[in-house]
């Protein structure tokens, strides 16, 4: 029995290949994700272990506002310079140094543009001389206040050399320095972990990076002879009385690395999400392949039953086949995944400015995940066909029984039930009734909806396919092709359903993002009454900013009526982390953003007063006159009195603080500027003047309102493209499914095709017949996908109405593209099966048993 | 010897007032109308009759491949009627062998693998002596490694015969085993079937509409319009043909 199964499996290896390919792709994503995160994780460990290699103990202040990696760079409060002497006094402490190191030193390259970095920080520091890690490559360390050195990676990226005058943006606006040296690191490296570094003299670093003299970011020490880092840490901690964070270098490296790994796990989840989509589509494909194979083996399986095989043995033989396919596909998928993981890690390393990669590793999770997922999916998908195989009566071995068309009632009822469950789950998730499980509920709802619709597809397919087919029915081959596609509704349906999933996801996501985009622009158009806007693309996690002096100079330009600079910071407001804004001119709230007061006065703001949005006031139970403690990124906590409340629908900032507060923001410079002109003033006349003022703020530019709105929404376009590319994979798998189904159908109809050829159907006509069948199936799938995707997208958009997504935009152009694409997919998918059908040997086919 | 005779006399398969009705209403077909018959152990019985007379239906019912509408069927001591799927599976596995008109070999397996397939499905090993005897009788020793596609029709059917014999079932059912063969290959297969009855005491029930084929049997049962209408012991091709001709006359059918 085992041998019979394996031999028949080998005989069908080509047919199983395509369905196996779907599993390979899904497994590749799963194992690739694990390999990538493992490799990068270990690389981060190595980077930080290295970065803190010459630090045994580190003393820093406790941060004022705790931020997660996703919310931006945490601003640690500085420590007083006197701390250096206190640490020096601790017995066993050697080589004690006051260190300035903060993100946000942005060098202006030789092309006049700010050197950008996505991910690794752009550190501004004080020059501490060479050491075990840092090695000067050229020149010398900075001695005068207008001298700097940079690391080799930054020198290369900025294309600057020793002796050049270079501009640097810090907490202060652009300042010019002379580059007096370039340094690298032990082992000939240009950077540690891709970070760009600018080193100043200590007083300059203190002023520019920390905002005041005589403070350091942290103090480091090495353990002297006879003591260990741990012992020294405890010693220092005791001496300082618990007011500071005292850690060993190793602890510091671990926590820094852990922070980045958290970001990686998010990336991991995205990859696993796409793996899930690929596998869902793959499941349809495997189900179909095995169903067709079982149908084609009816006679063989009936024979087995006639000569004594039990139903269970028949199930076993089909499942065994699935196990073999799953095993091979998982192994190939794992190998491909290791390749993909390595490639992505390499690209990530490049993108992150030359992160030195740790050796490629294959974690156990990748292997377990690959085989677990691959095997389970294949076997589960094959189970249904296996059960059907067991129901083949032995008498089928003796008769040429045309398998009767089984009624679709059961499938349809099942489909309706599953679709309803999906709809209910979606409703629960989207209406926010699912509590903590909202995301899981929504995803479950989408999954159920897909499976339910897939089950309903056979019923839908009859009328729709015959309607679609009518388009091609003008020629004999067209007519035959149309009849063929309607002949086995289940097979057509599952093949189309696989395509549906991919297209529905792309359509749904597009509906949501297009709607969001349109809502954002119409909101901006409705609310922002500024003719010119100063803003910029960020160079890394921190938003672009510009010199506050530009605001005053702009206000002096003739024809300018009102200028407002917007500041922002993540702060702790009344014990809760909240985004706070500050406007350089509070009057702008009403005049530019159209804010309406619901209580108090929002036209004025004293240095100890704050404004709240009506939502914030309501949820925190605050009213005019309430006092609220606020801790900003820098400085001490202060108490503000609520002096006014504005409508949330007009202005979405939860909290507005007076301009004076901005000095204690992590970025004490404006990040956006809004310019309102006098009526009748030409925008074109003012814009170049503002542009000139921004010469020293290369991160930002001035745009008119329409261009600004376009900039704001352009990110959604990138996002849509990225998602479409990733989901295209699901569509590719579905195409494999169409090819597979057609190939199997051609094989099954060898005799019939031979007969048609014998009575005079030409080769080209045969190929046209197969092509029509493929096109009908794929257009049907795309049509379903567009409809289901639009439904899902519209449901999500409706649910987000309260979040500000008020417009529902249906991407009609996109949908038409999908249908055209589907027709092309059909033609492409039909190529191989059609050639095969056309090549059928007429005589052999008629004799074929 | 007496014991053997006693066993011989016992029926290997028996139909007792078997009715088989297909469909209902307008499309109703009564394929069998109260057929009662016994098929003795160690004998070669042929079921003859014109096309559509119910021969195959009777055989399917006897073998437990199809359910009967009324009446009972027994094989050996087992009452087939009313067995569930696992009972029927066990019956087919242990007591029944089949030979089909279309040979029905698995194309991916060699001749040898096809022959031992029923045993490997049952998880048994072939008795080597009996296996050798079967192979030599069918004359396939030099073809065991071939696949069906590399064998002639006659050879394929001999593989199918060997497959039925090797498990030593209580009874072998053969439905038109020579229907797809030329007369020479047909004669070879029939000779071989008769020999296995004579020399090894195998019980065989064969459905055929060919008088020459029926002449190889020890006994012929004639079926017309779903009923047993006549019987011949030790038939020759001529006596069978004569009986058939009489049956073809409408007056006789009425009897
Ligand atoms: N599955 C079936 N459904 C309906 N009618 C059947 C079926 N099988 C056989 N019949 C009918 O039963 C009668 C006997 O058929 P069969 O036993 O195959 O005849 P034979 O083998 O003698 O040629 C015929 O009239 C045939 O049409
Ligand atoms: Mg028949």
Short mmCIF file of N, CA and C in Angstrom, two decimals, chain A residues 1 3-4 7-8 11 299-301 303-311 313 390 393-395 397-400 849, chain B residues 59-60 65-66 85 89 92-93 96 98 100 102 104-110 113 117-118 120-122 147 163 175:
data_model
loop_
_atom_site.label_atom_id
_atom_site.label_comp_id
_atom_site.label_asym_id
_atom_site.label_seq_id
_atom_site.Cartn_x
_atom_site.Cartn_y
_atom_site.Cartn_z
N UNK A 1 0.83 -1.21 0.00
CA UNK A 1 0.00 0.00 0.00
C UNK A 1 0.86 1.25 0.00
N UNK A 3 3.94 1.48 -0.88
CA UNK A 3 4.68 1.56 -2.12
C UNK A 3 3.76 2.04 -3.25
N UNK A 4 2.54 1.50 -3.28
CA UNK A 4 1.60 1.91 -4.32
C UNK A 4 1.37 3.41 -4.24
N UNK A 7 4.51 5.33 -5.38
CA UNK A 7 4.72 5.24 -6.83
C UNK A 7 3.74 6.12 -7.58
N UNK A 8 2.49 6.14 -7.12
CA UNK A 8 1.53 6.96 -7.85
C UNK A 8 1.84 8.43 -7.62
N UNK A 11 4.46 9.38 -10.06
CA UNK A 11 3.91 9.49 -11.40
C UNK A 11 3.24 10.84 -11.60
N UNK A 299 -11.00 5.74 -10.52
CA UNK A 299 -10.97 4.35 -10.92
C UNK A 299 -9.93 3.56 -10.14
N UNK A 300 -8.75 4.19 -10.01
CA UNK A 300 -7.66 3.55 -9.31
C UNK A 300 -8.02 3.32 -7.83
N UNK A 301 -8.61 4.37 -7.22
CA UNK A 301 -8.96 4.26 -5.80
C UNK A 301 -10.08 3.24 -5.62
N UNK A 303 -10.56 0.65 -7.42
CA UNK A 303 -9.92 -0.66 -7.55
C UNK A 303 -9.32 -1.08 -6.22
N UNK A 304 -8.62 -0.13 -5.59
CA UNK A 304 -8.03 -0.40 -4.28
C UNK A 304 -9.11 -0.89 -3.32
N UNK A 305 -10.24 -0.17 -3.36
CA UNK A 305 -11.34 -0.54 -2.47
C UNK A 305 -11.85 -1.92 -2.84
N UNK A 306 -11.97 -2.22 -4.14
CA UNK A 306 -12.52 -3.50 -4.58
C UNK A 306 -11.62 -4.65 -4.15
N UNK A 307 -10.31 -4.42 -4.17
CA UNK A 307 -9.45 -5.53 -3.78
C UNK A 307 -9.10 -5.49 -2.31
N UNK A 308 -9.87 -4.75 -1.53
CA UNK A 308 -9.78 -4.92 -0.08
C UNK A 308 -9.28 -3.76 0.74
N UNK A 309 -8.94 -2.61 0.11
CA UNK A 309 -8.47 -1.48 0.92
C UNK A 309 -9.66 -0.89 1.68
N UNK A 310 -9.41 -0.50 2.94
CA UNK A 310 -10.49 0.12 3.71
C UNK A 310 -10.51 1.61 3.40
N UNK A 311 -11.63 2.25 3.77
CA UNK A 311 -11.74 3.69 3.56
C UNK A 311 -10.58 4.42 4.21
N UNK A 313 -7.59 3.35 4.72
CA UNK A 313 -6.35 3.21 3.95
C UNK A 313 -6.32 4.16 2.77
N UNK A 390 -12.32 8.57 0.14
CA UNK A 390 -12.75 7.39 0.89
C UNK A 390 -14.19 7.03 0.58
N UNK A 393 -17.15 4.54 -4.22
CA UNK A 393 -17.59 3.15 -4.04
C UNK A 393 -16.72 2.22 -4.89
N UNK A 394 -16.45 1.01 -4.38
CA UNK A 394 -15.59 0.09 -5.13
C UNK A 394 -16.18 -0.25 -6.50
N UNK A 395 -17.48 -0.15 -6.62
CA UNK A 395 -18.11 -0.52 -7.87
C UNK A 395 -17.67 0.42 -9.00
N UNK A 397 -14.92 0.90 -9.93
CA UNK A 397 -13.82 0.29 -10.66
C UNK A 397 -14.32 -0.42 -11.92
N UNK A 398 -15.58 -0.82 -11.92
CA UNK A 398 -16.08 -1.62 -13.03
C UNK A 398 -16.86 -0.80 -14.03
N UNK A 399 -17.29 0.37 -13.61
CA UNK A 399 -18.15 1.11 -14.52
C UNK A 399 -17.46 2.39 -14.91
N UNK A 400 -17.80 2.86 -16.08
CA UNK A 400 -17.29 4.16 -16.47
C UNK A 400 -18.27 5.18 -15.91
N UNK A 849 -6.85 5.35 -22.34
CA UNK A 849 -7.83 4.75 -21.42
C UNK A 849 -7.99 5.61 -20.19
N UNK B 59 -23.71 -10.19 -10.41
CA UNK B 59 -22.36 -10.38 -9.90
C UNK B 59 -22.00 -9.33 -8.85
N UNK B 60 -22.35 -8.06 -9.12
CA UNK B 60 -22.06 -6.99 -8.15
C UNK B 60 -22.75 -7.25 -6.83
N UNK B 65 -20.57 -5.59 -3.86
CA UNK B 65 -20.20 -4.27 -4.40
C UNK B 65 -21.43 -3.37 -4.47
N UNK B 66 -22.60 -4.00 -4.58
CA UNK B 66 -23.83 -3.24 -4.70
C UNK B 66 -24.83 -3.84 -3.71
N UNK B 85 -19.74 -0.77 5.97
CA UNK B 85 -18.59 -0.57 5.08
C UNK B 85 -17.37 -1.36 5.53
N UNK B 89 -15.52 -4.23 3.52
CA UNK B 89 -14.09 -4.14 3.21
C UNK B 89 -13.37 -5.42 3.59
N UNK B 92 -14.22 -8.17 1.12
CA UNK B 92 -13.49 -8.07 -0.15
C UNK B 92 -12.03 -8.43 0.04
N UNK B 93 -11.52 -8.05 1.21
CA UNK B 93 -10.10 -8.25 1.47
C UNK B 93 -9.80 -9.74 1.63
N UNK B 96 -12.99 -12.42 -1.30
CA UNK B 96 -13.40 -12.23 -2.67
C UNK B 96 -12.23 -11.73 -3.53
N UNK B 98 -11.37 -10.30 -7.70
CA UNK B 98 -12.05 -9.78 -8.90
C UNK B 98 -11.15 -9.85 -10.12
N UNK B 100 -11.46 -8.02 -13.95
CA UNK B 100 -12.31 -7.07 -14.67
C UNK B 100 -12.10 -7.17 -16.17
N UNK B 102 -11.67 -4.57 -18.09
CA UNK B 102 -10.60 -3.63 -18.49
C UNK B 102 -9.30 -3.87 -17.73
N UNK B 104 -7.83 -3.32 -15.26
CA UNK B 104 -7.69 -2.51 -14.04
C UNK B 104 -6.43 -2.79 -13.24
N UNK B 105 -5.30 -2.62 -13.90
CA UNK B 105 -4.03 -2.72 -13.17
C UNK B 105 -3.58 -1.29 -12.85
N UNK B 106 -2.79 -1.15 -11.79
CA UNK B 106 -2.26 0.19 -11.51
C UNK B 106 -1.09 0.44 -12.45
N UNK B 107 -1.19 1.49 -13.26
CA UNK B 107 -0.18 1.71 -14.30
C UNK B 107 1.21 1.99 -13.73
N UNK B 108 1.26 2.47 -12.48
CA UNK B 108 2.57 2.86 -11.93
C UNK B 108 3.32 1.68 -11.32
N UNK B 109 2.59 0.58 -11.08
CA UNK B 109 3.23 -0.56 -10.41
C UNK B 109 3.66 -1.61 -11.43
N UNK B 110 4.71 -2.39 -11.08
CA UNK B 110 5.14 -3.48 -11.95
C UNK B 110 4.15 -4.63 -11.82
N UNK B 113 4.27 -6.13 -8.42
CA UNK B 113 3.64 -5.29 -7.39
C UNK B 113 2.13 -5.30 -7.52
N UNK B 117 -0.54 -6.69 -4.62
CA UNK B 117 -1.20 -5.51 -4.04
C UNK B 117 -2.30 -5.87 -3.03
N UNK B 118 -3.21 -6.83 -3.34
CA UNK B 118 -4.26 -7.13 -2.36
C UNK B 118 -3.66 -7.60 -1.04
N UNK B 120 -0.63 -6.81 0.15
CA UNK B 120 0.04 -5.73 0.88
C UNK B 120 -1.00 -4.77 1.46
N UNK B 121 -2.15 -4.62 0.78
CA UNK B 121 -3.21 -3.80 1.36
C UNK B 121 -3.69 -4.43 2.67
N UNK B 122 -3.77 -5.74 2.67
CA UNK B 122 -4.22 -6.43 3.88
C UNK B 122 -3.10 -6.56 4.89
N UNK B 147 5.87 -2.99 -16.44
CA UNK B 147 4.67 -2.25 -16.10
C UNK B 147 3.57 -2.61 -17.07
N UNK B 163 -3.36 -11.77 -9.70
CA UNK B 163 -3.68 -10.91 -8.56
C UNK B 163 -4.88 -11.46 -7.79
N UNK B 175 -15.87 -10.49 -14.50
CA UNK B 175 -16.92 -9.90 -15.34
C UNK B 175 -16.37 -9.73 -16.76
#
